[in-house]
């Protein structure tokens, strides 16, 4: 794992050294295009209406209980659909795998040109959802949640960043790119509200703090 992180950090350092001037002068070449979350004002209203309680147990949780990366169209599954949606000049092969393109990771501001350097993040992690109410859902509901392309729940980001986020909520993790934190908080509340998931008190406090600064 340390070797993987060292490789990624080296790539990031080289990329930053080569492109910093261009990044400062212009907008990113590729902006993630997940569905736009509700406004900060609406998110604050939604947040006030969410059930606040201690997180439930992770007992019984498995990613397999949330069937994900299902077929969306033709040969394209959810992952490939998001990669194509969130990238620029994305070219796919006959199996819908992305073979070229450019992706800007909103969480950390890195740009990638190889699809394997990206993960598709569930903004509200599957295990977080499990502890917040999804443990009582049907498999069909969990599948719909895990592949939700209608709400701001799926986004292509740097793989190591997604792995470091894990299943942490906003009280424990926020994007290092501060300019995206408002959008992230709006997306988080939008998703939890739509899916009728609860929040804990620390999570609510962190979200209120971000949204009040939007």
mmCIF file with all atom_site columns, C-alpha atoms in Angstrom:
data_model
loop_
_atom_site.group_PDB
_atom_site.id
_atom_site.type_symbol
_atom_site.label_atom_id
_atom_site.label_alt_id
_atom_site.label_comp_id
_atom_site.label_asym_id
_atom_site.label_entity_id
_atom_site.label_seq_id
_atom_site.pdbx_PDB_ins_code
_atom_site.Cartn_x
_atom_site.Cartn_y
_atom_site.Cartn_z
_atom_site.occupancy
_atom_site.B_iso_or_equiv
_atom_site.pdbx_formal_charge
_atom_site.auth_seq_id
_atom_site.auth_comp_id
_atom_site.auth_asym_id
_atom_site.auth_atom_id
_atom_site.pdbx_PDB_model_num
ATOM 1   C CA . UNK A 1 1   ? 0.000   0.000  0.000   1.00 0.00 ? 1   UNK A CA 1
ATOM 2   C CA . UNK A 1 2   ? 2.861   2.397  0.846   1.00 0.00 ? 2   UNK A CA 1
ATOM 3   C CA . UNK A 1 3   ? 4.426   1.726  -2.558  1.00 0.00 ? 3   UNK A CA 1
ATOM 4   C CA . UNK A 1 4   ? 1.107   2.503  -4.278  1.00 0.00 ? 4   UNK A CA 1
ATOM 5   C CA . UNK A 1 5   ? 0.759   5.761  -2.370  1.00 0.00 ? 5   UNK A CA 1
ATOM 6   C CA . UNK A 1 6   ? 4.370   6.666  -3.119  1.00 0.00 ? 6   UNK A CA 1
ATOM 7   C CA . UNK A 1 7   ? 3.765   6.086  -6.823  1.00 0.00 ? 7   UNK A CA 1
ATOM 8   C CA . UNK A 1 8   ? 0.603   8.157  -6.838  1.00 0.00 ? 8   UNK A CA 1
ATOM 9   C CA . UNK A 1 9   ? 2.229   10.992 -4.853  1.00 0.00 ? 9   UNK A CA 1
ATOM 10  C CA . UNK A 1 10  ? 5.149   11.022 -7.273  1.00 0.00 ? 10  UNK A CA 1
ATOM 11  C CA . UNK A 1 11  ? 2.791   11.245 -10.221 1.00 0.00 ? 11  UNK A CA 1
ATOM 12  C CA . UNK A 1 12  ? 0.834   14.019 -8.547  1.00 0.00 ? 12  UNK A CA 1
ATOM 13  C CA . UNK A 1 13  ? 3.999   15.965 -7.772  1.00 0.00 ? 13  UNK A CA 1
ATOM 14  C CA . UNK A 1 14  ? 5.231   15.683 -11.350 1.00 0.00 ? 14  UNK A CA 1
ATOM 15  C CA . UNK A 1 15  ? 1.840   16.597 -12.749 1.00 0.00 ? 15  UNK A CA 1
ATOM 16  C CA . UNK A 1 16  ? 1.600   19.620 -10.469 1.00 0.00 ? 16  UNK A CA 1
ATOM 17  C CA . UNK A 1 17  ? 5.050   20.816 -11.420 1.00 0.00 ? 17  UNK A CA 1
ATOM 18  C CA . UNK A 1 18  ? 4.255   20.580 -15.121 1.00 0.00 ? 18  UNK A CA 1
ATOM 19  C CA . UNK A 1 19  ? 0.776   22.073 -15.069 1.00 0.00 ? 19  UNK A CA 1
ATOM 20  C CA . UNK A 1 20  ? 0.481   24.452 -12.138 1.00 0.00 ? 20  UNK A CA 1
ATOM 21  C CA . UNK A 1 21  ? 0.733   27.571 -14.310 1.00 0.00 ? 21  UNK A CA 1
ATOM 22  C CA . UNK A 1 22  ? -2.033  26.397 -16.604 1.00 0.00 ? 22  UNK A CA 1
ATOM 23  C CA . UNK A 1 23  ? -4.233  25.350 -13.701 1.00 0.00 ? 23  UNK A CA 1
ATOM 24  C CA . UNK A 1 24  ? -3.901  28.753 -12.090 1.00 0.00 ? 24  UNK A CA 1
ATOM 25  C CA . UNK A 1 25  ? -4.654  30.546 -15.326 1.00 0.00 ? 25  UNK A CA 1
ATOM 26  C CA . UNK A 1 26  ? -7.605  28.528 -16.555 1.00 0.00 ? 26  UNK A CA 1
ATOM 27  C CA . UNK A 1 27  ? -10.474 26.409 -15.320 1.00 0.00 ? 27  UNK A CA 1
ATOM 28  C CA . UNK A 1 28  ? -9.918  22.638 -15.201 1.00 0.00 ? 28  UNK A CA 1
ATOM 29  C CA . UNK A 1 29  ? -10.205 20.973 -18.582 1.00 0.00 ? 29  UNK A CA 1
ATOM 30  C CA . UNK A 1 30  ? -12.667 18.406 -17.268 1.00 0.00 ? 30  UNK A CA 1
ATOM 31  C CA . UNK A 1 31  ? -15.308 19.116 -14.649 1.00 0.00 ? 31  UNK A CA 1
ATOM 32  C CA . UNK A 1 32  ? -17.209 16.277 -13.030 1.00 0.00 ? 32  UNK A CA 1
ATOM 33  C CA . UNK A 1 33  ? -20.810 16.455 -14.124 1.00 0.00 ? 33  UNK A CA 1
ATOM 34  C CA . UNK A 1 34  ? -22.798 14.625 -11.504 1.00 0.00 ? 34  UNK A CA 1
ATOM 35  C CA . UNK A 1 35  ? -26.374 15.891 -11.077 1.00 0.00 ? 35  UNK A CA 1
ATOM 36  C CA . UNK A 1 36  ? -26.403 19.330 -9.470  1.00 0.00 ? 36  UNK A CA 1
ATOM 37  C CA . UNK A 1 37  ? -27.298 19.073 -5.783  1.00 0.00 ? 37  UNK A CA 1
ATOM 38  C CA . UNK A 1 38  ? -29.957 21.242 -4.178  1.00 0.00 ? 38  UNK A CA 1
ATOM 39  C CA . UNK A 1 39  ? -29.023 24.806 -3.223  1.00 0.00 ? 39  UNK A CA 1
ATOM 40  C CA . UNK A 1 40  ? -27.395 25.575 0.111   1.00 0.00 ? 40  UNK A CA 1
ATOM 41  C CA . UNK A 1 41  ? -30.657 27.116 1.347   1.00 0.00 ? 41  UNK A CA 1
ATOM 42  C CA . UNK A 1 42  ? -32.634 24.013 0.410   1.00 0.00 ? 42  UNK A CA 1
ATOM 43  C CA . UNK A 1 43  ? -29.918 21.783 1.878   1.00 0.00 ? 43  UNK A CA 1
ATOM 44  C CA . UNK A 1 44  ? -30.175 23.656 5.180   1.00 0.00 ? 44  UNK A CA 1
ATOM 45  C CA . UNK A 1 45  ? -33.945 23.071 5.152   1.00 0.00 ? 45  UNK A CA 1
ATOM 46  C CA . UNK A 1 46  ? -33.469 19.400 4.333   1.00 0.00 ? 46  UNK A CA 1
ATOM 47  C CA . UNK A 1 47  ? -30.818 19.028 7.035   1.00 0.00 ? 47  UNK A CA 1
ATOM 48  C CA . UNK A 1 48  ? -33.156 20.427 9.675   1.00 0.00 ? 48  UNK A CA 1
ATOM 49  C CA . UNK A 1 49  ? -35.744 17.783 8.785   1.00 0.00 ? 49  UNK A CA 1
ATOM 50  C CA . UNK A 1 50  ? -33.464 14.733 8.888   1.00 0.00 ? 50  UNK A CA 1
ATOM 51  C CA . UNK A 1 51  ? -33.763 12.314 11.792  1.00 0.00 ? 51  UNK A CA 1
ATOM 52  C CA . UNK A 1 52  ? -30.833 12.748 14.182  1.00 0.00 ? 52  UNK A CA 1
ATOM 53  C CA . UNK A 1 53  ? -29.746 9.655  16.064  1.00 0.00 ? 53  UNK A CA 1
ATOM 54  C CA . UNK A 1 54  ? -26.661 7.626  16.850  1.00 0.00 ? 54  UNK A CA 1
ATOM 55  C CA . UNK A 1 55  ? -25.390 5.540  13.946  1.00 0.00 ? 55  UNK A CA 1
ATOM 56  C CA . UNK A 1 56  ? -26.562 1.971  13.845  1.00 0.00 ? 56  UNK A CA 1
ATOM 57  C CA . UNK A 1 57  ? -24.356 -1.093 13.878  1.00 0.00 ? 57  UNK A CA 1
ATOM 58  C CA . UNK A 1 58  ? -22.305 -2.368 10.958  1.00 0.00 ? 58  UNK A CA 1
ATOM 59  C CA . UNK A 1 59  ? -23.275 -5.910 11.910  1.00 0.00 ? 59  UNK A CA 1
ATOM 60  C CA . UNK A 1 60  ? -24.394 -7.830 8.855   1.00 0.00 ? 60  UNK A CA 1
ATOM 61  C CA . UNK A 1 61  ? -23.064 -5.250 6.394   1.00 0.00 ? 61  UNK A CA 1
ATOM 62  C CA . UNK A 1 62  ? -21.567 -6.403 3.097   1.00 0.00 ? 62  UNK A CA 1
ATOM 63  C CA . UNK A 1 63  ? -21.024 -4.539 -0.156  1.00 0.00 ? 63  UNK A CA 1
ATOM 64  C CA . UNK A 1 64  ? -22.632 -7.530 -1.832  1.00 0.00 ? 64  UNK A CA 1
ATOM 65  C CA . UNK A 1 65  ? -25.922 -6.459 -0.253  1.00 0.00 ? 65  UNK A CA 1
ATOM 66  C CA . UNK A 1 66  ? -25.769 -3.352 -2.461  1.00 0.00 ? 66  UNK A CA 1
ATOM 67  C CA . UNK A 1 67  ? -25.507 -4.783 -6.013  1.00 0.00 ? 67  UNK A CA 1
ATOM 68  C CA . UNK A 1 68  ? -23.549 -2.121 -7.850  1.00 0.00 ? 68  UNK A CA 1
ATOM 69  C CA . UNK A 1 69  ? -22.129 -1.374 -11.249 1.00 0.00 ? 69  UNK A CA 1
ATOM 70  C CA . UNK A 1 70  ? -25.207 -2.864 -12.857 1.00 0.00 ? 70  UNK A CA 1
ATOM 71  C CA . UNK A 1 71  ? -25.817 -2.582 -16.606 1.00 0.00 ? 71  UNK A CA 1
ATOM 72  C CA . UNK A 1 72  ? -27.146 0.858  -17.537 1.00 0.00 ? 72  UNK A CA 1
ATOM 73  C CA . UNK A 1 73  ? -27.270 0.703  -21.331 1.00 0.00 ? 73  UNK A CA 1
ATOM 74  C CA . UNK A 1 74  ? -25.911 -1.797 -23.830 1.00 0.00 ? 74  UNK A CA 1
ATOM 75  C CA . UNK A 1 75  ? -22.493 -2.939 -22.606 1.00 0.00 ? 75  UNK A CA 1
ATOM 76  C CA . UNK A 1 76  ? -22.139 0.027  -20.209 1.00 0.00 ? 76  UNK A CA 1
ATOM 77  C CA . UNK A 1 77  ? -22.354 -0.520 -16.483 1.00 0.00 ? 77  UNK A CA 1
ATOM 78  C CA . UNK A 1 78  ? -22.710 2.227  -13.871 1.00 0.00 ? 78  UNK A CA 1
ATOM 79  C CA . UNK A 1 79  ? -18.961 2.754  -13.433 1.00 0.00 ? 79  UNK A CA 1
ATOM 80  C CA . UNK A 1 80  ? -18.345 3.211  -17.150 1.00 0.00 ? 80  UNK A CA 1
ATOM 81  C CA . UNK A 1 81  ? -21.406 5.449  -17.442 1.00 0.00 ? 81  UNK A CA 1
ATOM 82  C CA . UNK A 1 82  ? -20.072 7.767  -14.734 1.00 0.00 ? 82  UNK A CA 1
ATOM 83  C CA . UNK A 1 83  ? -16.571 7.787  -16.226 1.00 0.00 ? 83  UNK A CA 1
ATOM 84  C CA . UNK A 1 84  ? -17.990 8.838  -19.588 1.00 0.00 ? 84  UNK A CA 1
ATOM 85  C CA . UNK A 1 85  ? -20.262 11.425 -17.971 1.00 0.00 ? 85  UNK A CA 1
ATOM 86  C CA . UNK A 1 86  ? -17.581 12.980 -15.784 1.00 0.00 ? 86  UNK A CA 1
ATOM 87  C CA . UNK A 1 87  ? -14.733 13.031 -18.303 1.00 0.00 ? 87  UNK A CA 1
ATOM 88  C CA . UNK A 1 88  ? -13.797 15.049 -21.353 1.00 0.00 ? 88  UNK A CA 1
ATOM 89  C CA . UNK A 1 89  ? -13.141 13.470 -24.761 1.00 0.00 ? 89  UNK A CA 1
ATOM 90  C CA . UNK A 1 90  ? -13.749 10.006 -23.343 1.00 0.00 ? 90  UNK A CA 1
ATOM 91  C CA . UNK A 1 91  ? -13.327 7.191  -25.862 1.00 0.00 ? 91  UNK A CA 1
ATOM 92  C CA . UNK A 1 92  ? -14.712 3.749  -25.053 1.00 0.00 ? 92  UNK A CA 1
ATOM 93  C CA . UNK A 1 93  ? -14.130 0.371  -26.637 1.00 0.00 ? 93  UNK A CA 1
ATOM 94  C CA . UNK A 1 94  ? -16.738 -2.205 -27.695 1.00 0.00 ? 94  UNK A CA 1
ATOM 95  C CA . UNK A 1 95  ? -17.167 -3.332 -24.085 1.00 0.00 ? 95  UNK A CA 1
ATOM 96  C CA . UNK A 1 96  ? -17.706 0.305  -22.966 1.00 0.00 ? 96  UNK A CA 1
ATOM 97  C CA . UNK A 1 97  ? -14.363 0.461  -21.128 1.00 0.00 ? 97  UNK A CA 1
ATOM 98  C CA . UNK A 1 98  ? -12.818 3.937  -21.211 1.00 0.00 ? 98  UNK A CA 1
ATOM 99  C CA . UNK A 1 99  ? -9.596  3.735  -23.217 1.00 0.00 ? 99  UNK A CA 1
ATOM 100 C CA . UNK A 1 100 ? -8.769  7.444  -23.279 1.00 0.00 ? 100 UNK A CA 1
ATOM 101 C CA . UNK A 1 101 ? -9.995  10.766 -21.968 1.00 0.00 ? 101 UNK A CA 1
ATOM 102 C CA . UNK A 1 102 ? -9.354  13.295 -19.228 1.00 0.00 ? 102 UNK A CA 1
ATOM 103 C CA . UNK A 1 103 ? -10.860 13.416 -15.750 1.00 0.00 ? 103 UNK A CA 1
ATOM 104 C CA . UNK A 1 104 ? -10.682 16.184 -13.158 1.00 0.00 ? 104 UNK A CA 1
ATOM 105 C CA . UNK A 1 105 ? -11.080 14.970 -9.580  1.00 0.00 ? 105 UNK A CA 1
ATOM 106 C CA . UNK A 1 106 ? -13.176 17.540 -7.733  1.00 0.00 ? 106 UNK A CA 1
ATOM 107 C CA . UNK A 1 107 ? -12.079 16.285 -4.330  1.00 0.00 ? 107 UNK A CA 1
ATOM 108 C CA . UNK A 1 108 ? -8.374  17.024 -4.714  1.00 0.00 ? 108 UNK A CA 1
ATOM 109 C CA . UNK A 1 109 ? -7.952  18.999 -7.956  1.00 0.00 ? 109 UNK A CA 1
ATOM 110 C CA . UNK A 1 110 ? -5.920  16.329 -9.762  1.00 0.00 ? 110 UNK A CA 1
ATOM 111 C CA . UNK A 1 111 ? -6.362  15.571 -13.465 1.00 0.00 ? 111 UNK A CA 1
ATOM 112 C CA . UNK A 1 112 ? -5.988  12.016 -14.781 1.00 0.00 ? 112 UNK A CA 1
ATOM 113 C CA . UNK A 1 113 ? -5.833  10.531 -18.266 1.00 0.00 ? 113 UNK A CA 1
ATOM 114 C CA . UNK A 1 114 ? -6.025  6.830  -17.345 1.00 0.00 ? 114 UNK A CA 1
ATOM 115 C CA . UNK A 1 115 ? -9.377  5.516  -16.150 1.00 0.00 ? 115 UNK A CA 1
ATOM 116 C CA . UNK A 1 116 ? -7.792  3.057  -13.725 1.00 0.00 ? 116 UNK A CA 1
ATOM 117 C CA . UNK A 1 117 ? -6.540  6.016  -11.676 1.00 0.00 ? 117 UNK A CA 1
ATOM 118 C CA . UNK A 1 118 ? -10.150 6.841  -10.803 1.00 0.00 ? 118 UNK A CA 1
ATOM 119 C CA . UNK A 1 119 ? -12.693 5.360  -8.464  1.00 0.00 ? 119 UNK A CA 1
ATOM 120 C CA . UNK A 1 120 ? -16.410 6.047  -8.603  1.00 0.00 ? 120 UNK A CA 1
ATOM 121 C CA . UNK A 1 121 ? -17.200 7.376  -5.158  1.00 0.00 ? 121 UNK A CA 1
ATOM 122 C CA . UNK A 1 122 ? -20.531 6.856  -3.469  1.00 0.00 ? 122 UNK A CA 1
ATOM 123 C CA . UNK A 1 123 ? -20.850 10.290 -1.851  1.00 0.00 ? 123 UNK A CA 1
ATOM 124 C CA . UNK A 1 124 ? -22.811 8.652  0.961   1.00 0.00 ? 124 UNK A CA 1
ATOM 125 C CA . UNK A 1 125 ? -20.858 5.423  1.352   1.00 0.00 ? 125 UNK A CA 1
ATOM 126 C CA . UNK A 1 126 ? -22.716 2.125  1.237   1.00 0.00 ? 126 UNK A CA 1
ATOM 127 C CA . UNK A 1 127 ? -21.723 1.179  4.779   1.00 0.00 ? 127 UNK A CA 1
ATOM 128 C CA . UNK A 1 128 ? -22.662 4.673  5.997   1.00 0.00 ? 128 UNK A CA 1
ATOM 129 C CA . UNK A 1 129 ? -26.072 4.176  4.421   1.00 0.00 ? 129 UNK A CA 1
ATOM 130 C CA . UNK A 1 130 ? -26.340 0.754  6.088   1.00 0.00 ? 130 UNK A CA 1
ATOM 131 C CA . UNK A 1 131 ? -25.753 2.311  9.525   1.00 0.00 ? 131 UNK A CA 1
ATOM 132 C CA . UNK A 1 132 ? -28.196 5.125  8.719   1.00 0.00 ? 132 UNK A CA 1
ATOM 133 C CA . UNK A 1 133 ? -31.207 3.048  7.738   1.00 0.00 ? 133 UNK A CA 1
ATOM 134 C CA . UNK A 1 134 ? -30.393 0.970  4.658   1.00 0.00 ? 134 UNK A CA 1
ATOM 135 C CA . UNK A 1 135 ? -29.991 -2.180 6.748   1.00 0.00 ? 135 UNK A CA 1
ATOM 136 C CA . UNK A 1 136 ? -33.787 -2.432 6.693   1.00 0.00 ? 136 UNK A CA 1
ATOM 137 C CA . UNK A 1 137 ? -34.116 -1.916 2.929   1.00 0.00 ? 137 UNK A CA 1
ATOM 138 C CA . UNK A 1 138 ? -34.835 -4.541 0.321   1.00 0.00 ? 138 UNK A CA 1
ATOM 139 C CA . UNK A 1 139 ? -32.061 -5.644 -2.020  1.00 0.00 ? 139 UNK A CA 1
ATOM 140 C CA . UNK A 1 140 ? -33.837 -3.772 -4.803  1.00 0.00 ? 140 UNK A CA 1
ATOM 141 C CA . UNK A 1 141 ? -33.716 -0.517 -2.815  1.00 0.00 ? 141 UNK A CA 1
ATOM 142 C CA . UNK A 1 142 ? -30.043 -0.998 -2.002  1.00 0.00 ? 142 UNK A CA 1
ATOM 143 C CA . UNK A 1 143 ? -29.280 -1.664 -5.665  1.00 0.00 ? 143 UNK A CA 1
ATOM 144 C CA . UNK A 1 144 ? -31.070 1.526  -6.685  1.00 0.00 ? 144 UNK A CA 1
ATOM 145 C CA . UNK A 1 145 ? -29.096 3.492  -4.079  1.00 0.00 ? 145 UNK A CA 1
ATOM 146 C CA . UNK A 1 146 ? -25.738 2.021  -5.119  1.00 0.00 ? 146 UNK A CA 1
ATOM 147 C CA . UNK A 1 147 ? -26.343 2.886  -8.786  1.00 0.00 ? 147 UNK A CA 1
ATOM 148 C CA . UNK A 1 148 ? -28.180 6.208  -8.349  1.00 0.00 ? 148 UNK A CA 1
ATOM 149 C CA . UNK A 1 149 ? -27.408 8.373  -11.366 1.00 0.00 ? 149 UNK A CA 1
ATOM 150 C CA . UNK A 1 150 ? -30.298 10.776 -10.692 1.00 0.00 ? 150 UNK A CA 1
ATOM 151 C CA . UNK A 1 151 ? -29.124 12.197 -7.377  1.00 0.00 ? 151 UNK A CA 1
ATOM 152 C CA . UNK A 1 152 ? -25.609 13.615 -6.723  1.00 0.00 ? 152 UNK A CA 1
ATOM 153 C CA . UNK A 1 153 ? -24.436 10.285 -5.290  1.00 0.00 ? 153 UNK A CA 1
ATOM 154 C CA . UNK A 1 154 ? -21.807 9.064  -7.771  1.00 0.00 ? 154 UNK A CA 1
ATOM 155 C CA . UNK A 1 155 ? -18.678 10.933 -8.898  1.00 0.00 ? 155 UNK A CA 1
ATOM 156 C CA . UNK A 1 156 ? -15.348 9.985  -10.499 1.00 0.00 ? 156 UNK A CA 1
ATOM 157 C CA . UNK A 1 157 ? -12.419 10.945 -8.234  1.00 0.00 ? 157 UNK A CA 1
ATOM 158 C CA . UNK A 1 158 ? -8.781  10.048 -7.616  1.00 0.00 ? 158 UNK A CA 1
ATOM 159 C CA . UNK A 1 159 ? -8.710  6.435  -6.429  1.00 0.00 ? 159 UNK A CA 1
ATOM 160 C CA . UNK A 1 160 ? -6.425  6.982  -3.427  1.00 0.00 ? 160 UNK A CA 1
ATOM 161 C CA . UNK A 1 161 ? -8.557  9.902  -2.261  1.00 0.00 ? 161 UNK A CA 1
ATOM 162 C CA . UNK A 1 162 ? -11.668 7.769  -2.403  1.00 0.00 ? 162 UNK A CA 1
ATOM 163 C CA . UNK A 1 163 ? -9.904  5.008  -0.513  1.00 0.00 ? 163 UNK A CA 1
ATOM 164 C CA . UNK A 1 164 ? -8.763  7.439  2.194   1.00 0.00 ? 164 UNK A CA 1
ATOM 165 C CA . UNK A 1 165 ? -12.332 8.697  2.554   1.00 0.00 ? 165 UNK A CA 1
ATOM 166 C CA . UNK A 1 166 ? -13.633 5.173  3.011   1.00 0.00 ? 166 UNK A CA 1
ATOM 167 C CA . UNK A 1 167 ? -16.998 5.234  4.784   1.00 0.00 ? 167 UNK A CA 1
ATOM 168 C CA . UNK A 1 168 ? -16.354 8.434  6.756   1.00 0.00 ? 168 UNK A CA 1
ATOM 169 C CA . UNK A 1 169 ? -19.063 11.050 7.125   1.00 0.00 ? 169 UNK A CA 1
ATOM 170 C CA . UNK A 1 170 ? -18.514 14.856 6.898   1.00 0.00 ? 170 UNK A CA 1
ATOM 171 C CA . UNK A 1 171 ? -17.655 15.097 10.598  1.00 0.00 ? 171 UNK A CA 1
ATOM 172 C CA . UNK A 1 172 ? -14.672 12.873 9.840   1.00 0.00 ? 172 UNK A CA 1
ATOM 173 C CA . UNK A 1 173 ? -13.775 13.700 6.226   1.00 0.00 ? 173 UNK A CA 1
ATOM 174 C CA . UNK A 1 174 ? -14.243 16.528 3.751   1.00 0.00 ? 174 UNK A CA 1
ATOM 175 C CA . UNK A 1 175 ? -12.596 17.065 0.344   1.00 0.00 ? 175 UNK A CA 1
ATOM 176 C CA . UNK A 1 176 ? -9.128  18.596 0.628   1.00 0.00 ? 176 UNK A CA 1
ATOM 177 C CA . UNK A 1 177 ? -10.134 21.004 -2.147  1.00 0.00 ? 177 UNK A CA 1
ATOM 178 C CA . UNK A 1 178 ? -12.000 23.511 0.002   1.00 0.00 ? 178 UNK A CA 1
ATOM 179 C CA . UNK A 1 179 ? -13.733 25.105 -3.002  1.00 0.00 ? 179 UNK A CA 1
ATOM 180 C CA . UNK A 1 180 ? -15.736 21.893 -3.402  1.00 0.00 ? 180 UNK A CA 1
ATOM 181 C CA . UNK A 1 181 ? -16.833 21.446 0.205   1.00 0.00 ? 181 UNK A CA 1
ATOM 182 C CA . UNK A 1 182 ? -20.062 23.403 -0.202  1.00 0.00 ? 182 UNK A CA 1
ATOM 183 C CA . UNK A 1 183 ? -21.090 21.292 -3.198  1.00 0.00 ? 183 UNK A CA 1
ATOM 184 C CA . UNK A 1 184 ? -20.122 18.140 -1.308  1.00 0.00 ? 184 UNK A CA 1
ATOM 185 C CA . UNK A 1 185 ? -22.209 19.067 1.740   1.00 0.00 ? 185 UNK A CA 1
ATOM 186 C CA . UNK A 1 186 ? -25.183 19.956 -0.466  1.00 0.00 ? 186 UNK A CA 1
ATOM 187 C CA . UNK A 1 187 ? -24.839 16.617 -2.266  1.00 0.00 ? 187 UNK A CA 1
ATOM 188 C CA . UNK A 1 188 ? -24.556 14.674 0.999   1.00 0.00 ? 188 UNK A CA 1
ATOM 189 C CA . UNK A 1 189 ? -27.725 16.227 2.435   1.00 0.00 ? 189 UNK A CA 1
ATOM 190 C CA . UNK A 1 190 ? -29.566 15.863 -0.887  1.00 0.00 ? 190 UNK A CA 1
ATOM 191 C CA . UNK A 1 191 ? -28.832 12.135 -0.965  1.00 0.00 ? 191 UNK A CA 1
ATOM 192 C CA . UNK A 1 192 ? -29.629 11.483 2.685   1.00 0.00 ? 192 UNK A CA 1
ATOM 193 C CA . UNK A 1 193 ? -32.887 13.425 2.412   1.00 0.00 ? 193 UNK A CA 1
ATOM 194 C CA . UNK A 1 194 ? -34.039 11.654 -0.741  1.00 0.00 ? 194 UNK A CA 1
ATOM 195 C CA . UNK A 1 195 ? -33.268 8.223  0.655   1.00 0.00 ? 195 UNK A CA 1
ATOM 196 C CA . UNK A 1 196 ? -34.656 9.020  4.122   1.00 0.00 ? 196 UNK A CA 1
ATOM 197 C CA . UNK A 1 197 ? -31.409 8.217  5.916   1.00 0.00 ? 197 UNK A CA 1
ATOM 198 C CA . UNK A 1 198 ? -30.632 9.438  9.417   1.00 0.00 ? 198 UNK A CA 1
ATOM 199 C CA . UNK A 1 199 ? -27.660 11.513 10.562  1.00 0.00 ? 199 UNK A CA 1
ATOM 200 C CA . UNK A 1 200 ? -25.757 11.610 13.827  1.00 0.00 ? 200 UNK A CA 1
ATOM 201 C CA . UNK A 1 201 ? -25.229 14.791 15.821  1.00 0.00 ? 201 UNK A CA 1
ATOM 202 C CA . UNK A 1 202 ? -21.564 15.307 14.866  1.00 0.00 ? 202 UNK A CA 1
ATOM 203 C CA . UNK A 1 203 ? -22.416 14.775 11.201  1.00 0.00 ? 203 UNK A CA 1
ATOM 204 C CA . UNK A 1 204 ? -25.224 17.350 11.414  1.00 0.00 ? 204 UNK A CA 1
ATOM 205 C CA . UNK A 1 205 ? -22.980 19.887 13.119  1.00 0.00 ? 205 UNK A CA 1
ATOM 206 C CA . UNK A 1 206 ? -20.272 19.502 10.469  1.00 0.00 ? 206 UNK A CA 1
ATOM 207 C CA . UNK A 1 207 ? -22.792 19.869 7.656   1.00 0.00 ? 207 UNK A CA 1
ATOM 208 C CA . UNK A 1 208 ? -24.354 22.939 9.257   1.00 0.00 ? 208 UNK A CA 1
ATOM 209 C CA . UNK A 1 209 ? -20.923 24.536 9.535   1.00 0.00 ? 209 UNK A CA 1
ATOM 210 C CA . UNK A 1 210 ? -20.140 23.973 5.858   1.00 0.00 ? 210 UNK A CA 1
ATOM 211 C CA . UNK A 1 211 ? -23.573 24.991 4.599   1.00 0.00 ? 211 UNK A CA 1
ATOM 212 C CA . UNK A 1 212 ? -23.610 28.176 6.675   1.00 0.00 ? 212 UNK A CA 1
ATOM 213 C CA . UNK A 1 213 ? -20.484 29.245 4.810   1.00 0.00 ? 213 UNK A CA 1
ATOM 214 C CA . UNK A 1 214 ? -21.902 28.560 1.345   1.00 0.00 ? 214 UNK A CA 1
#
